[in-house]
Amino acid sequence: MEFAPGDVVQLKSGGPKMTVEKIEGGQAVCVWMERIAYSNLSSYRPQQYTFAVAAIMKAEG
C-alpha cells in the first residue's frame, strides 16, 4: 500500500490514529496527540515515532 504525508493511519495491531509526516524508504514517520490527565484537567502532547510501512494501514472513518 502506498502512503503519503497527511494520510491518517493506524498500526495493524491497533492503537491511536496517526498522521504520516513523511516517508523515508520503507519507514513512515508518524505523529499523533497523546492525552495526559492531571486530576480534573487534561491536556495533550505531541508524539512522533517511525514505523515500518508494513506495520501500518490507512485508518477507517
Backbone as a ProteinNet text record, in pm:
[ID]
protein_1_A
[PRIMARY]
MEFAPGDVVQLKSGGPKMTVEKIEGGQAVCVWMERIAYSNLSSYRPQQYTFAVAAIMKAEG
[TERTIARY]
85.4	0	89.3	47.6	121.4	71.5	161.3	126.8	191.1	128.3	179.5	164.8	245.5	229.8	85	33	-104	-203.2	-165.8	-255.7	-276.2	-397.2	-429	-420.3	-337.4	-308.7	-320.4	-320.2	-312.6	-220	-165.1	-91.4	-188.8	-145	-230.9	-274.5	-195.4	-228.6	-318.2	-354.9	-441.5	-365	-431.8	-368.6	-434	-374.8	-435.5	-421.8	-508.7	-494.3	-376.1	-296.1	-174.8	-173	-97.6	-80.1	60.8	70	201.3	265	383.6	457.5	546.7	614.6	696.3	726.8	761.8	800.7	949.2	1022.7	1166.4	1194.7	1201.6	1222.1	1103.3	1127.3	1019.6	973	1000.2	963.9	868.5	774.2	679.6	697.7	727.2	735.7	593	540.4	401.6	395.8	294.6	272.3	128.6	108	-25.5	-21.7	-139.2	-150.1	-185.9	-110.4	-133.9	-201	-309.8	-382	-310.2	-295	-232.9	-334.2	-366.4	-465.4	-396.5	-434.9	-388.2	-511.4	-535.8	-653.9	-777.7	-842.3	-963.9	-934.3	-808.6	-771.5	-707.6	-714.3	-642.7	-583.1	-474	-410.4	-350.6	-291.1	-235.5	-91.7	-10.5	125.9	153.1	228	256.3	355.1	335.4	422.7	467.3	583.9	634.5	711.7	692.2	766	775.4	879.5	897.7	860.1	767	718.4	752.6	769.1	782.2	649.2	655.1	533.7	449	512.2	439.9	355	381.2	310.3	188.8	166.5	55.9	-45.2	-164.9	-270.7	-346.9	-416.1	-497.1	-609.7	-635.8	-739	-876.2	-972.1	-1111	-1178.9	-1266.6	-1350.3	-1278.6
-118.3	0	123.8	222.5	349	446.1	514.9	616.8	748	858	991	1079.5	1185.3	1278	1328.2	1329.5	1373.4	1259	1137.9	1023.1	992.3	952.4	912	760	709.2	566.1	515.4	384.4	316.9	197.8	151.7	26.5	-86.4	-185.8	-300.6	-371.1	-358.8	-421.4	-333.4	-212.9	-122.3	-0.2	79.3	199.5	325.7	440.8	568.9	595.2	682.4	729.2	825	814.1	894	956.8	1063.7	1129.8	1102	1060.6	1038.6	1174.9	1194.2	1318.8	1310.7	1196.1	1175.1	1026.8	989.7	852.7	855	763.8	752.1	605.6	573.1	433.3	350.4	245	159.9	198.7	322.9	371.6	490.2	498.4	610.1	682.5	810.5	892.7	939.8	901.8	931.4	1020.3	1105.3	1192.4	1177.2	1197	1192.3	1267.4	1292.4	1362.9	1262	1266.7	1178.7	1257.5	1202.9	1269.7	1246.3	1354.6	1349.4	1404.3	1326.5	1369.9	1412.3	1527.1	1578.5	1609	1530.1	1548	1562	1677.9	1701.6	1767.2	1794.1	1860.2	1759.8	1788.5	1705.7	1794.8	1751.4	1823.5	1719.4	1765.7	1675.4	1714.4	1614.3	1643.8	1566	1626.1	1558.7	1443.8	1339.8	1223.7	1198.3	1139.7	1107.3	977	891.5	765.6	720.9	645.4	591.3	443.6	407.2	270.1	213.7	82.4	17.4	31.4	61.9	76.9	-50.5	-166.4	-293.4	-304.8	-221	-229.8	-138.5	-52.2	42	20.2	72.3	68.6	200.4	235.7	357.6	338.5	441.9	436	450.2	383.4	392.2	511.4	574.4	681.9	789.8
0	0	0	-71.8	-80.8	25.8	90.4	188.5	147.4	186.5	154.8	278	289.4	400.2	408.7	530.4	552.6	565.2	523.5	538.2	686.4	721.7	858.5	862.8	953.7	960.9	1104.6	1117.7	1247.1	1232.3	1343.2	1340.3	1310	1238.9	1208.9	1337.2	1442.1	1570.4	1657.5	1608.8	1683.7	1732.1	1813.7	1867.6	1814.5	1846.6	1808	1658	1608.6	1471.2	1467.8	1361.7	1348.9	1210.3	1196.3	1067.7	1017.1	890.6	830.2	805.7	861.4	842.8	719.1	704.7	585.3	570.4	448.7	416.2	381.4	442.1	415.8	383.8	256.5	217.8	262.7	336.7	387.5	526.1	567.1	700.7	689.8	782	787.2	919.9	914.1	1034.4	1063.6	1179.2	1214.7	1339.6	1345.5	1460.8	1509.1	1639.9	1699	1830.2	1885.5	2013	2122	2231.9	2345.5	2457	2510.3	2619	2750.6	2827.1	2959.1	3058.5	3159.3	3257.8	3387.3	3436.6	3565.7	3649.9	3751.3	3837	3751	3756.5	3679.1	3544.4	3517	3392.6	3297.5	3170.8	3074.8	2967.1	2913	2803.7	2710.6	2605	2505	2474.9	2440.9	2398.8	2269.8	2180.4	2053.4	2072.1	1994.4	1993.3	1849.6	1832.2	1699.1	1707.4	1606.3	1602.3	1457.4	1426.4	1292.2	1293.3	1204.5	1193.5	1056.5	1048.3	918.5	844.3	716	635.7	642.6	654.7	662.5	789.1	890.2	1018.2	1026.5	925.8	933.5	820.5	841.4	740.7	747.3	639.9	642.4	742.3	822	925.4	861.6	919.5	872.8	938.7	860.6	909.7	974.3
[MASK]
+++++++++++++++++++++++++++++++++++++++++++++++++++++++++++++

